[in-house]
Amino acid sequence: MQVFVYHTPELTPVHTLPDCAVVIDVLRATTTIATALSAGAEAVQAFSDLKTLMQVSDTWLPEKRLRAGERGGAKVEGCDLGNSPLDCTPELMSGRRLFLSTTNGTRTIQRVEESPTVIAAAMINRQSAVKFLLDKQPDTVWIVGSGWEGGYSLEDTACAGAIAHALREADRDMEVGNDEVIASIALYSQWKDNLLGMFHSCSHGQRLLRLHCDEDLKYCADIDSLDVLPIQKEPGLFVKL
């Protein structure tokens, strides 16, 4: 298994895809996807474009759908929800499809959606992603952070490092594909005992704090708290494995 880390989708190689892509948007898209599926959502369908989300979700009965839209950290007008995983309660999610569009995470999904296997990972379901990769042993793995509007984000790279660290500890035959793997492991090792502190320090964490999302940050920092793995069933559509 050869593992690569890319800080943003824009940094991935242009003319190739991995055997397995691991999409990360810790704050907050992949955390929300995992939480929604854990809470009983039938599926989560991700869209980079809000207009397309509205058109597709219009074909569903209102009682069978939820629309979640976020731009700049804030809820999009006309959607039922923003991008807070704390809104993904069993009462709301059970038996419904969540139609999701966010500033960064859904763009990352679109970049790798043609890969043979795509999974969604965050701090909260880190170990579920690691177990899947160890069991399946794909030849090439891209761990792709979402960043912020094309730029680097601390929290996504730290999560990539958390996954890479666990893989390397469990599989001594794991091959490091690029220097970003080593850098991400070092970053995670520095912050692993204070993930919430890192989220408070990073730019997007501060953006969410200004929107009074303190409890979101606490939830997103709770590493290995969910035993659920979102896996892509068809492009952009994630179900619980």
PDB file of C-alpha atoms in Angstrom:
ATOM      1  CA  MET A   1       0.000   0.000   0.000  1.00  0.00           C
ATOM      2  CA  GLN A   2       1.490   3.302  -1.154  1.00  0.00           C
ATOM      3  CA  VAL A   3       0.062   6.321   0.673  1.00  0.00           C
ATOM      4  CA  PHE A   4       0.077   9.925  -0.533  1.00  0.00           C
ATOM      5  CA  VAL A   5      -1.188  13.034   1.269  1.00  0.00           C
ATOM      6  CA  TYR A   6      -2.410  16.098  -0.613  1.00  0.00           C
ATOM      7  CA  HIS A   7      -3.300  19.253   1.315  1.00  0.00           C
ATOM      8  CA  THR A   8      -5.997  20.342  -1.164  1.00  0.00           C
ATOM      9  CA  PRO A   9      -7.723  18.817  -4.210  1.00  0.00           C
ATOM     10  CA  GLU A  10      -5.921  21.337  -6.404  1.00  0.00           C
ATOM     11  CA  LEU A  11      -2.591  19.717  -5.487  1.00  0.00           C
ATOM     12  CA  THR A  12      -3.505  16.212  -6.636  1.00  0.00           C
ATOM     13  CA  PRO A  13      -2.000  14.821  -9.869  1.00  0.00           C
ATOM     14  CA  VAL A  14      -4.117  15.832 -12.839  1.00  0.00           C
ATOM     15  CA  HIS A  15      -4.208  12.778 -15.099  1.00  0.00           C
ATOM     16  CA  THR A  16      -4.474   9.899 -12.648  1.00  0.00           C
ATOM     17  CA  LEU A  17      -6.558   8.617  -9.745  1.00  0.00           C
ATOM     18  CA  PRO A  18      -5.780   6.318  -6.812  1.00  0.00           C
ATOM     19  CA  ASP A  19      -7.241   2.906  -6.077  1.00  0.00           C
ATOM     20  CA  CYS A  20      -8.741   4.478  -2.947  1.00  0.00           C
ATOM     21  CA  ALA A  21      -9.306   8.153  -2.162  1.00  0.00           C
ATOM     22  CA  VAL A  22      -9.821   9.316   1.417  1.00  0.00           C
ATOM     23  CA  VAL A  23     -11.620  12.667   1.472  1.00  0.00           C
ATOM     24  CA  ILE A  24     -11.115  14.841   4.554  1.00  0.00           C
ATOM     25  CA  ASP A  25     -12.913  18.009   5.606  1.00  0.00           C
ATOM     26  CA  VAL A  26     -12.732  17.946   9.390  1.00  0.00           C
ATOM     27  CA  LEU A  27     -14.437  21.342   9.793  1.00  0.00           C
ATOM     28  CA  ARG A  28     -16.966  20.157   8.868  1.00  0.00           C
ATOM     29  CA  ALA A  29     -18.264  18.310   5.798  1.00  0.00           C
ATOM     30  CA  THR A  30     -16.851  14.824   6.328  1.00  0.00           C
ATOM     31  CA  THR A  31     -17.612  15.033  10.049  1.00  0.00           C
ATOM     32  CA  THR A  32     -21.213  15.869   9.118  1.00  0.00           C
ATOM     33  CA  ILE A  33     -21.433  13.075   6.524  1.00  0.00           C
ATOM     34  CA  ALA A  34     -20.248  10.475   9.029  1.00  0.00           C
ATOM     35  CA  THR A  35     -22.574  11.800  11.735  1.00  0.00           C
ATOM     36  CA  ALA A  36     -25.619  11.886   9.450  1.00  0.00           C
ATOM     37  CA  LEU A  37     -25.115   8.272   8.369  1.00  0.00           C
ATOM     38  CA  SER A  38     -24.512   7.190  11.957  1.00  0.00           C
ATOM     39  CA  ALA A  39     -27.779   8.901  12.920  1.00  0.00           C
ATOM     40  CA  GLY A  40     -29.753   6.896  10.343  1.00  0.00           C
ATOM     41  CA  ALA A  41     -29.697   8.929   7.139  1.00  0.00           C
ATOM     42  CA  GLU A  42     -30.460   6.749   4.108  1.00  0.00           C
ATOM     43  CA  ALA A  43     -27.545   8.382   2.265  1.00  0.00           C
ATOM     44  CA  VAL A  44     -25.682  11.664   1.928  1.00  0.00           C
ATOM     45  CA  GLN A  45     -25.491  13.117  -1.582  1.00  0.00           C
ATOM     46  CA  ALA A  46     -22.831  15.785  -2.041  1.00  0.00           C
ATOM     47  CA  PHE A  47     -22.900  18.632  -4.563  1.00  0.00           C
ATOM     48  CA  SER A  48     -20.331  21.315  -5.274  1.00  0.00           C
ATOM     49  CA  ASP A  49     -23.082  23.418  -6.903  1.00  0.00           C
ATOM     50  CA  LEU A  50     -26.090  24.630  -4.910  1.00  0.00           C
ATOM     51  CA  LYS A  51     -28.329  24.994  -7.948  1.00  0.00           C
ATOM     52  CA  THR A  52     -27.804  21.337  -8.859  1.00  0.00           C
ATOM     53  CA  LEU A  53     -28.516  20.321  -5.278  1.00  0.00           C
ATOM     54  CA  MET A  54     -31.862  22.124  -5.392  1.00  0.00           C
ATOM     55  CA  GLN A  55     -32.808  20.599  -8.750  1.00  0.00           C
ATOM     56  CA  VAL A  56     -31.991  17.032  -7.719  1.00  0.00           C
ATOM     57  CA  SER A  57     -33.525  17.293  -4.257  1.00  0.00           C
ATOM     58  CA  ASP A  58     -36.722  18.689  -5.794  1.00  0.00           C
ATOM     59  CA  THR A  59     -37.341  15.217  -7.264  1.00  0.00           C
ATOM     60  CA  TRP A  60     -37.645  13.798  -3.730  1.00  0.00           C
ATOM     61  CA  LEU A  61     -40.649  13.971  -1.436  1.00  0.00           C
ATOM     62  CA  PRO A  62     -40.134  16.726   1.164  1.00  0.00           C
ATOM     63  CA  GLU A  63     -40.527  14.252   4.026  1.00  0.00           C
ATOM     64  CA  LYS A  64     -37.744  12.058   2.578  1.00  0.00           C
ATOM     65  CA  ARG A  65     -35.095  14.769   2.111  1.00  0.00           C
ATOM     66  CA  LEU A  66     -33.076  17.354   3.983  1.00  0.00           C
ATOM     67  CA  ARG A  67     -31.111  20.113   2.304  1.00  0.00           C
ATOM     68  CA  ALA A  68     -27.882  21.232   3.958  1.00  0.00           C
ATOM     69  CA  GLY A  69     -26.033  24.178   2.458  1.00  0.00           C
ATOM     70  CA  GLU A  70     -23.038  26.100   3.771  1.00  0.00           C
ATOM     71  CA  ARG A  71     -20.941  28.912   2.379  1.00  0.00           C
ATOM     72  CA  GLY A  72     -18.284  30.685   4.398  1.00  0.00           C
ATOM     73  CA  GLY A  73     -19.236  28.641   7.462  1.00  0.00           C
ATOM     74  CA  ALA A  74     -22.805  29.948   7.504  1.00  0.00           C
ATOM     75  CA  LYS A  75     -26.099  28.279   6.540  1.00  0.00           C
ATOM     76  CA  VAL A  76     -27.368  28.962   3.021  1.00  0.00           C
ATOM     77  CA  GLU A  77     -30.791  30.596   2.770  1.00  0.00           C
ATOM     78  CA  GLY A  78     -33.433  28.156   1.555  1.00  0.00           C
ATOM     79  CA  CYS A  79     -31.761  25.079   3.055  1.00  0.00           C
ATOM     80  CA  ASP A  80     -33.033  23.156   6.058  1.00  0.00           C
ATOM     81  CA  LEU A  81     -29.624  22.915   7.689  1.00  0.00           C
ATOM     82  CA  GLY A  82     -26.149  24.361   7.524  1.00  0.00           C
ATOM     83  CA  ASN A  83     -23.071  22.185   7.923  1.00  0.00           C
ATOM     84  CA  SER A  84     -23.169  21.458  11.639  1.00  0.00           C
ATOM     85  CA  PRO A  85     -22.839  17.795  12.588  1.00  0.00           C
ATOM     86  CA  LEU A  86     -24.734  18.608  15.774  1.00  0.00           C
ATOM     87  CA  ASP A  87     -27.888  19.087  13.693  1.00  0.00           C
ATOM     88  CA  CYS A  88     -27.679  15.474  12.490  1.00  0.00           C
ATOM     89  CA  THR A  89     -29.914  13.931  15.123  1.00  0.00           C
ATOM     90  CA  PRO A  90     -31.643  10.552  14.703  1.00  0.00           C
ATOM     91  CA  GLU A  91     -34.994  12.334  14.865  1.00  0.00           C
ATOM     92  CA  LEU A  92     -34.123  14.427  11.811  1.00  0.00           C
ATOM     93  CA  MET A  93     -31.961  11.999   9.829  1.00  0.00           C
ATOM     94  CA  SER A  94     -33.705   8.650  10.183  1.00  0.00           C
ATOM     95  CA  GLY A  95     -34.740   7.326   6.756  1.00  0.00           C
ATOM     96  CA  ARG A  96     -34.000  10.598   4.945  1.00  0.00           C
ATOM     97  CA  ARG A  97     -31.424  11.538   2.342  1.00  0.00           C
ATOM     98  CA  LEU A  98     -29.208  14.485   3.195  1.00  0.00           C
ATOM     99  CA  PHE A  99     -28.416  16.663   0.166  1.00  0.00           C
ATOM    100  CA  LEU A 100     -25.220  18.520   1.082  1.00  0.00           C
ATOM    101  CA  SER A 101     -23.208  21.359  -0.442  1.00  0.00           C
ATOM    102  CA  THR A 102     -20.342  23.057   1.385  1.00  0.00           C
ATOM    103  CA  THR A 103     -17.609  25.562   0.651  1.00  0.00           C
ATOM    104  CA  ASN A 104     -14.757  23.078   0.454  1.00  0.00           C
ATOM    105  CA  GLY A 105     -15.495  19.415   1.189  1.00  0.00           C
ATOM    106  CA  THR A 106     -17.942  18.750  -1.610  1.00  0.00           C
ATOM    107  CA  ARG A 107     -15.461  20.198  -4.114  1.00  0.00           C
ATOM    108  CA  THR A 108     -12.887  17.676  -2.932  1.00  0.00           C
ATOM    109  CA  ILE A 109     -15.334  14.816  -3.344  1.00  0.00           C
ATOM    110  CA  GLN A 110     -15.969  15.899  -6.920  1.00  0.00           C
ATOM    111  CA  ARG A 111     -12.230  15.838  -7.701  1.00  0.00           C
ATOM    112  CA  VAL A 112     -11.805  12.140  -6.759  1.00  0.00           C
ATOM    113  CA  GLU A 113     -15.307  10.759  -7.329  1.00  0.00           C
ATOM    114  CA  GLU A 114     -14.204   8.649 -10.318  1.00  0.00           C
ATOM    115  CA  SER A 115     -11.746   6.683  -8.170  1.00  0.00           C
ATOM    116  CA  PRO A 116     -12.625   2.974  -7.742  1.00  0.00           C
ATOM    117  CA  THR A 117     -13.155   3.529  -4.004  1.00  0.00           C
ATOM    118  CA  VAL A 118     -13.863   6.773  -2.144  1.00  0.00           C
ATOM    119  CA  ILE A 119     -14.333   7.034   1.615  1.00  0.00           C
ATOM    120  CA  ALA A 120     -14.985  10.053   3.850  1.00  0.00           C
ATOM    121  CA  ALA A 121     -12.885  10.489   6.972  1.00  0.00           C
ATOM    122  CA  ALA A 122     -12.593  12.933   9.848  1.00  0.00           C
ATOM    123  CA  MET A 123     -11.142  12.848  13.339  1.00  0.00           C
ATOM    124  CA  ILE A 124     -14.335  11.341  14.725  1.00  0.00           C
ATOM    125  CA  ASN A 125     -14.164   8.231  12.483  1.00  0.00           C
ATOM    126  CA  ARG A 126     -10.400   8.063  11.960  1.00  0.00           C
ATOM    127  CA  GLN A 127     -10.070   4.479  13.196  1.00  0.00           C
ATOM    128  CA  SER A 128     -12.886   3.242  10.933  1.00  0.00           C
ATOM    129  CA  ALA A 129     -11.014   4.614   7.908  1.00  0.00           C
ATOM    130  CA  VAL A 130      -7.754   3.062   9.090  1.00  0.00           C
ATOM    131  CA  LYS A 131      -9.356  -0.345   9.612  1.00  0.00           C
ATOM    132  CA  PHE A 132     -10.894  -0.252   6.126  1.00  0.00           C
ATOM    133  CA  LEU A 133      -7.564   0.556   4.499  1.00  0.00           C
ATOM    134  CA  LEU A 134      -5.723  -2.123   6.443  1.00  0.00           C
ATOM    135  CA  ASP A 135      -8.359  -4.707   5.534  1.00  0.00           C
ATOM    136  CA  LYS A 136      -8.589  -3.809   1.826  1.00  0.00           C
ATOM    137  CA  GLN A 137      -4.909  -2.967   1.214  1.00  0.00           C
ATOM    138  CA  PRO A 138      -5.456  -0.830  -1.927  1.00  0.00           C
ATOM    139  CA  ASP A 139      -2.283  -0.404  -3.976  1.00  0.00           C
ATOM    140  CA  THR A 140      -2.449   3.398  -3.963  1.00  0.00           C
ATOM    141  CA  VAL A 141      -4.169   5.636  -1.420  1.00  0.00           C
ATOM    142  CA  TRP A 142      -4.640   9.394  -1.674  1.00  0.00           C
ATOM    143  CA  ILE A 143      -5.557  11.168   1.549  1.00  0.00           C
ATOM    144  CA  VAL A 144      -6.913  14.472   0.290  1.00  0.00           C
ATOM    145  CA  GLY A 145      -7.609  17.452   2.520  1.00  0.00           C
ATOM    146  CA  SER A 146     -10.172  20.034   1.474  1.00  0.00           C
ATOM    147  CA  GLY A 147      -8.374  23.146   2.677  1.00  0.00           C
ATOM    148  CA  TRP A 148     -10.140  26.484   2.489  1.00  0.00           C
ATOM    149  CA  GLU A 149     -10.998  27.841  -0.969  1.00  0.00           C
ATOM    150  CA  GLY A 150      -7.880  26.285  -2.471  1.00  0.00           C
ATOM    151  CA  GLY A 151      -5.547  27.082   0.418  1.00  0.00           C
ATOM    152  CA  TYR A 152      -3.915  24.917   3.076  1.00  0.00           C
ATOM    153  CA  SER A 153      -5.787  24.057   6.269  1.00  0.00           C
ATOM    154  CA  LEU A 154      -4.103  22.868   9.445  1.00  0.00           C
ATOM    155  CA  GLU A 155      -6.908  20.616  10.657  1.00  0.00           C
ATOM    156  CA  ASP A 156      -7.261  18.574   7.461  1.00  0.00           C
ATOM    157  CA  THR A 157      -3.527  17.907   7.253  1.00  0.00           C
ATOM    158  CA  ALA A 158      -3.465  16.894  10.922  1.00  0.00           C
ATOM    159  CA  CYS A 159      -6.288  14.435  10.261  1.00  0.00           C
ATOM    160  CA  ALA A 160      -4.397  13.042   7.269  1.00  0.00           C
ATOM    161  CA  GLY A 161      -1.463  12.602   9.618  1.00  0.00           C
ATOM    162  CA  ALA A 162      -3.633  10.846  12.186  1.00  0.00           C
ATOM    163  CA  ILE A 163      -4.653   8.303   9.553  1.00  0.00           C
ATOM    164  CA  ALA A 164      -1.149   7.907   8.115  1.00  0.00           C
ATOM    165  CA  HIS A 165       0.347   7.523  11.587  1.00  0.00           C
ATOM    166  CA  ALA A 166      -2.051   4.711  12.485  1.00  0.00           C
ATOM    167  CA  LEU A 167      -1.464   2.991   9.138  1.00  0.00           C
ATOM    168  CA  ARG A 168       2.307   3.106   9.543  1.00  0.00           C
ATOM    169  CA  GLU A 169       2.096   1.794  13.098  1.00  0.00           C
ATOM    170  CA  ALA A 170      -0.042  -1.175  11.998  1.00  0.00           C
ATOM    171  CA  ASP A 171       1.558  -1.932   8.619  1.00  0.00           C
ATOM    172  CA  ARG A 172       5.336  -1.722   8.433  1.00  0.00           C
ATOM    173  CA  ASP A 173       5.129  -2.471   4.699  1.00  0.00           C
ATOM    174  CA  MET A 174       3.243   0.765   4.045  1.00  0.00           C
ATOM    175  CA  GLU A 175       5.123   2.828   1.471  1.00  0.00           C
ATOM    176  CA  VAL A 176       5.323   6.592   1.923  1.00  0.00           C
ATOM    177  CA  GLY A 177       4.381   8.127  -1.423  1.00  0.00           C
ATOM    178  CA  ASN A 178       5.357  11.756  -0.812  1.00  0.00           C
ATOM    179  CA  ASP A 179       6.940  14.025   1.788  1.00  0.00           C
ATOM    180  CA  GLU A 180       3.532  15.358   2.767  1.00  0.00           C
ATOM    181  CA  VAL A 181       2.852  12.034   4.518  1.00  0.00           C
ATOM    182  CA  ILE A 182       5.827  12.565   6.842  1.00  0.00           C
ATOM    183  CA  ALA A 183       4.914  16.217   7.398  1.00  0.00           C
ATOM    184  CA  SER A 184       1.308  15.385   8.217  1.00  0.00           C
ATOM    185  CA  ILE A 185       2.360  12.720  10.735  1.00  0.00           C
ATOM    186  CA  ALA A 186       4.668  15.228  12.397  1.00  0.00           C
ATOM    187  CA  LEU A 187       1.854  17.780  12.587  1.00  0.00           C
ATOM    188  CA  TYR A 188      -0.560  15.275  14.109  1.00  0.00           C
ATOM    189  CA  SER A 189       2.083  14.136  16.607  1.00  0.00           C
ATOM    190  CA  GLN A 190       2.537  17.729  17.749  1.00  0.00           C
ATOM    191  CA  TRP A 191      -1.188  18.317  18.341  1.00  0.00           C
ATOM    192  CA  LYS A 192      -2.598  14.847  19.119  1.00  0.00           C
ATOM    193  CA  ASP A 193      -3.080  15.638  22.813  1.00  0.00           C
ATOM    194  CA  ASN A 194      -4.726  18.998  22.139  1.00  0.00           C
ATOM    195  CA  LEU A 195      -6.804  18.712  18.983  1.00  0.00           C
ATOM    196  CA  LEU A 196      -9.352  21.196  20.276  1.00  0.00           C
ATOM    197  CA  GLY A 197      -6.574  23.686  20.918  1.00  0.00           C
ATOM    198  CA  MET A 198      -5.440  23.259  17.328  1.00  0.00           C
ATOM    199  CA  PHE A 199      -8.998  23.846  16.079  1.00  0.00           C
ATOM    200  CA  HIS A 200      -9.173  27.037  18.148  1.00  0.00           C
ATOM    201  CA  SER A 201      -5.858  28.188  16.655  1.00  0.00           C
ATOM    202  CA  CYS A 202      -6.449  27.430  12.968  1.00  0.00           C
ATOM    203  CA  SER A 203      -8.045  29.971  10.653  1.00  0.00           C
ATOM    204  CA  HIS A 204     -11.225  28.039   9.915  1.00  0.00           C
ATOM    205  CA  GLY A 205     -11.671  27.175  13.578  1.00  0.00           C
ATOM    206  CA  GLN A 206     -11.494  30.881  14.373  1.00  0.00           C
ATOM    207  CA  ARG A 207     -14.002  31.564  11.601  1.00  0.00           C
ATOM    208  CA  LEU A 208     -16.404  29.068  13.187  1.00  0.00           C
ATOM    209  CA  LEU A 209     -15.843  30.513  16.648  1.00  0.00           C
ATOM    210  CA  ARG A 210     -16.950  33.893  15.308  1.00  0.00           C
ATOM    211  CA  LEU A 211     -20.144  32.126  14.192  1.00  0.00           C
ATOM    212  CA  HIS A 212     -20.576  30.754  17.756  1.00  0.00           C
ATOM    213  CA  CYS A 213     -19.811  27.155  16.738  1.00  0.00           C
ATOM    214  CA  ASP A 214     -17.803  26.307  19.856  1.00  0.00           C
ATOM    215  CA  GLU A 215     -19.670  23.040  20.408  1.00  0.00           C
ATOM    216  CA  ASP A 216     -19.040  22.006  16.798  1.00  0.00           C
ATOM    217  CA  LEU A 217     -15.303  22.291  17.368  1.00  0.00           C
ATOM    218  CA  LYS A 218     -15.502  20.127  20.489  1.00  0.00           C
ATOM    219  CA  TYR A 219     -17.455  17.486  18.615  1.00  0.00           C
ATOM    220  CA  CYS A 220     -15.111  17.513  15.610  1.00  0.00           C
ATOM    221  CA  ALA A 221     -12.076  17.098  17.896  1.00  0.00           C
ATOM    222  CA  ASP A 222     -13.421  13.932  19.578  1.00  0.00           C
ATOM    223  CA  ILE A 223     -11.142  11.470  17.809  1.00  0.00           C
ATOM    224  CA  ASP A 224     -12.379   7.909  17.132  1.00  0.00           C
ATOM    225  CA  SER A 225     -15.780   8.613  18.681  1.00  0.00           C
ATOM    226  CA  LEU A 226     -17.832   7.092  15.818  1.00  0.00           C
ATOM    227  CA  ASP A 227     -17.569   3.601  14.391  1.00  0.00           C
ATOM    228  CA  VAL A 228     -18.952   4.446  10.957  1.00  0.00           C
ATOM    229  CA  LEU A 229     -17.413   4.726   7.507  1.00  0.00           C
ATOM    230  CA  PRO A 230     -19.095   6.634   4.675  1.00  0.00           C
ATOM    231  CA  ILE A 231     -18.272   4.978   1.349  1.00  0.00           C
ATOM    232  CA  GLN A 232     -19.199   6.237  -2.100  1.00  0.00           C
ATOM    233  CA  LYS A 233     -21.855   4.108  -3.795  1.00  0.00           C
ATOM    234  CA  GLU A 234     -22.018   6.217  -6.950  1.00  0.00           C
ATOM    235  CA  PRO A 235     -20.394   9.579  -7.739  1.00  0.00           C
ATOM    236  CA  GLY A 236     -21.118  11.965  -4.880  1.00  0.00           C
ATOM    237  CA  LEU A 237     -23.424   9.526  -3.046  1.00  0.00           C
ATOM    238  CA  PHE A 238     -22.252   8.160   0.286  1.00  0.00           C
ATOM    239  CA  VAL A 239     -23.784   5.348   2.278  1.00  0.00           C
ATOM    240  CA  LYS A 240     -22.831   3.703   5.551  1.00  0.00           C
ATOM    241  CA  LEU A 241     -20.498   0.752   5.057  1.00  0.00           C
TER     242      LEU A 241
END
